[in-house]
Amino acid sequence: MVLVILMGILFGIFAGTAINDTSSVTAAASTWDSMWKLGSQTLDQAVTVKLTRTLAIIPIVLGLSVIRSHDKNNFKLKKALPVFIIYFVIASLITTIALHLGVSSNVFMPFKELSKFFIIMAMAAIGLNSNVIKLIKTGGKPIILGGICWMAITIVSLILQHLTHIW
């Protein structure tokens, strides 16, 4: 069982670093948890890694927005920073403070389940909105390119994890 837990942690780190889309990270980690009956351990690890990467976007977006606005007086934070990022940071702060003050993590379980539901709905919407006929007509080049990118990202992620002694 210890090996299964360790593999869940390692897969969570891998999924959080190698998978680009947050909803895909969630889907992959949830599937791993379901396969190995780990509760939400892999999901927690993967989402933490992915959201840490995502949070790095905030200073980058702000910095590039300031640089791009030629007239510094024209800079507006509301235009530079999407509202969902602000809501995400607020929700993260509330959760972190509440847990630090001793609120049970079970209080947040309904929100966690609701977020899984919304991500599943988003993935379904993306899948239902895909035009398979157009993809087939486009030819194999985009699929081959996607496969090459997927393999490159996977290899780089695993190499970096090995170099940083994660495994």
XYZ file of C-alpha atoms in Angstrom:
167
model
C 0.000 0.000 0.000
C 2.917 2.352 0.726
C 4.160 1.855 -2.836
C 0.693 2.664 -4.206
C 0.581 5.880 -2.141
C 4.089 6.840 -3.292
C 3.156 6.185 -6.926
C 0.058 8.356 -6.433
C 2.207 11.212 -5.156
C 4.675 10.815 -8.030
C 1.884 10.627 -10.591
C 0.305 13.731 -9.040
C 3.564 15.638 -9.443
C 3.929 14.338 -12.996
C 0.343 15.239 -13.935
C 0.665 18.704 -12.409
C 3.850 19.437 -14.324
C 3.317 17.645 -17.633
C -0.366 18.197 -18.357
C -1.130 21.693 -19.579
C -4.855 22.105 -18.953
C -6.068 22.267 -15.340
C -9.220 20.308 -16.071
C -7.151 17.592 -17.766
C -4.835 17.470 -14.748
C -7.885 17.033 -12.531
C -9.350 14.333 -14.762
C -6.088 12.369 -14.944
C -5.405 12.581 -11.200
C -9.006 11.711 -10.291
C -8.840 8.700 -12.576
C -5.596 7.569 -10.927
C -7.176 7.974 -7.476
C -10.206 5.959 -8.574
C -8.088 3.191 -10.088
C -5.981 2.765 -6.963
C -8.649 3.736 -4.376
C -6.561 6.605 -2.969
C -9.408 8.959 -2.119
C -8.180 12.294 -3.417
C -4.471 12.035 -2.568
C -3.188 12.111 -6.152
C -5.709 14.789 -7.071
C -4.590 16.992 -4.178
C -0.933 16.626 -5.196
C -1.577 17.217 -8.898
C -3.830 20.229 -8.398
C -1.392 21.789 -5.935
C 1.463 21.481 -8.440
C -0.694 22.688 -11.343
C -2.122 25.663 -9.445
C 1.361 26.638 -8.283
C 2.338 26.755 -11.953
C -0.835 28.662 -12.724
C -0.182 31.216 -9.979
C 3.143 31.992 -11.609
C 1.109 33.451 -14.466
C -0.099 36.331 -12.263
C 3.191 38.258 -11.992
C 3.989 37.464 -15.627
C 0.626 38.821 -16.830
C 0.943 41.928 -14.675
C 4.514 42.564 -15.780
C 3.732 42.134 -19.458
C 0.635 44.330 -19.110
C 2.665 47.130 -17.604
C 5.325 46.774 -20.303
C 2.723 46.672 -23.075
C 0.848 49.714 -21.875
C 2.903 52.462 -23.468
C 1.199 55.081 -21.362
C 1.650 54.069 -17.703
C -1.340 56.234 -16.752
C -3.503 54.059 -19.004
C -2.714 50.845 -17.079
C -5.818 49.310 -15.486
C -5.495 46.293 -13.219
C -9.029 45.198 -14.099
C -8.052 44.848 -17.769
C -4.671 43.286 -17.056
C -5.796 40.609 -14.621
C -8.735 38.325 -15.402
C -11.393 38.347 -12.678
C -11.270 34.564 -12.211
C -7.660 34.848 -11.025
C -8.693 37.348 -8.357
C -11.525 35.016 -7.249
C -9.104 32.099 -7.203
C -6.637 33.983 -4.999
C -9.445 35.065 -2.637
C -10.786 31.489 -2.371
C -7.259 30.182 -1.753
C -6.658 32.731 0.995
C -9.982 31.979 2.698
C -9.320 28.229 2.610
C -5.731 28.568 3.803
C -6.653 30.885 6.675
C -9.620 28.741 7.698
C -7.518 25.566 7.750
C -4.767 27.368 9.664
C -7.334 28.480 12.255
C -8.402 24.870 12.775
C -11.476 24.573 10.569
C -11.858 20.956 9.488
C -11.039 20.207 5.868
C -14.372 18.336 5.725
C -16.091 21.735 5.652
C -14.649 22.284 2.188
C -15.593 18.817 0.838
C -18.867 19.976 -0.790
C -16.933 22.699 -2.628
C -14.347 20.158 -3.718
C -17.054 17.846 -5.076
C -18.787 20.767 -6.777
C -15.525 21.825 -8.420
C -14.988 18.263 -9.705
C -18.508 18.329 -11.149
C -17.887 21.648 -12.910
C -14.578 20.446 -14.332
C -16.243 17.274 -15.625
C -18.939 19.430 -17.230
C -16.278 21.659 -18.812
C -14.416 18.632 -20.194
C -17.677 17.219 -21.558
C -18.499 20.565 -23.181
C -15.072 20.708 -24.812
C -15.433 17.137 -26.057
C -18.975 17.675 -27.339
C -17.870 20.853 -29.074
C -15.000 19.125 -30.894
C -15.436 18.748 -34.630
C -14.030 15.294 -35.383
C -14.821 15.552 -39.097
C -12.839 18.797 -39.361
C -9.968 17.171 -37.437
C -9.939 14.222 -39.847
C -10.096 16.527 -42.889
C -7.181 18.579 -41.542
C -5.041 15.494 -41.842
C -2.593 13.711 -39.635
C -0.090 16.550 -39.223
C -1.871 18.228 -36.256
C -2.304 14.864 -34.544
C 1.349 13.979 -35.111
C 2.424 17.423 -33.851
C 0.239 16.996 -30.760
C 1.773 13.575 -30.123
C 5.309 14.913 -30.501
C 4.547 17.809 -28.137
C 2.988 15.401 -25.643
C 6.058 13.137 -25.712
C 8.465 16.105 -25.420
C 6.604 17.571 -22.445
C 6.476 14.165 -20.770
C 10.196 13.562 -21.249
C 11.193 17.048 -20.043
C 8.894 16.741 -17.015
C 10.338 13.373 -16.016
C 13.931 14.546 -16.542
C 13.357 17.664 -14.407
C 11.708 15.602 -11.680
C 14.682 13.227 -11.705
C 17.227 16.084 -11.655
C 15.450 17.701 -8.699
C 15.456 14.346 -6.862
C 11.673 14.085 -6.671
C 12.150 10.418 -7.667
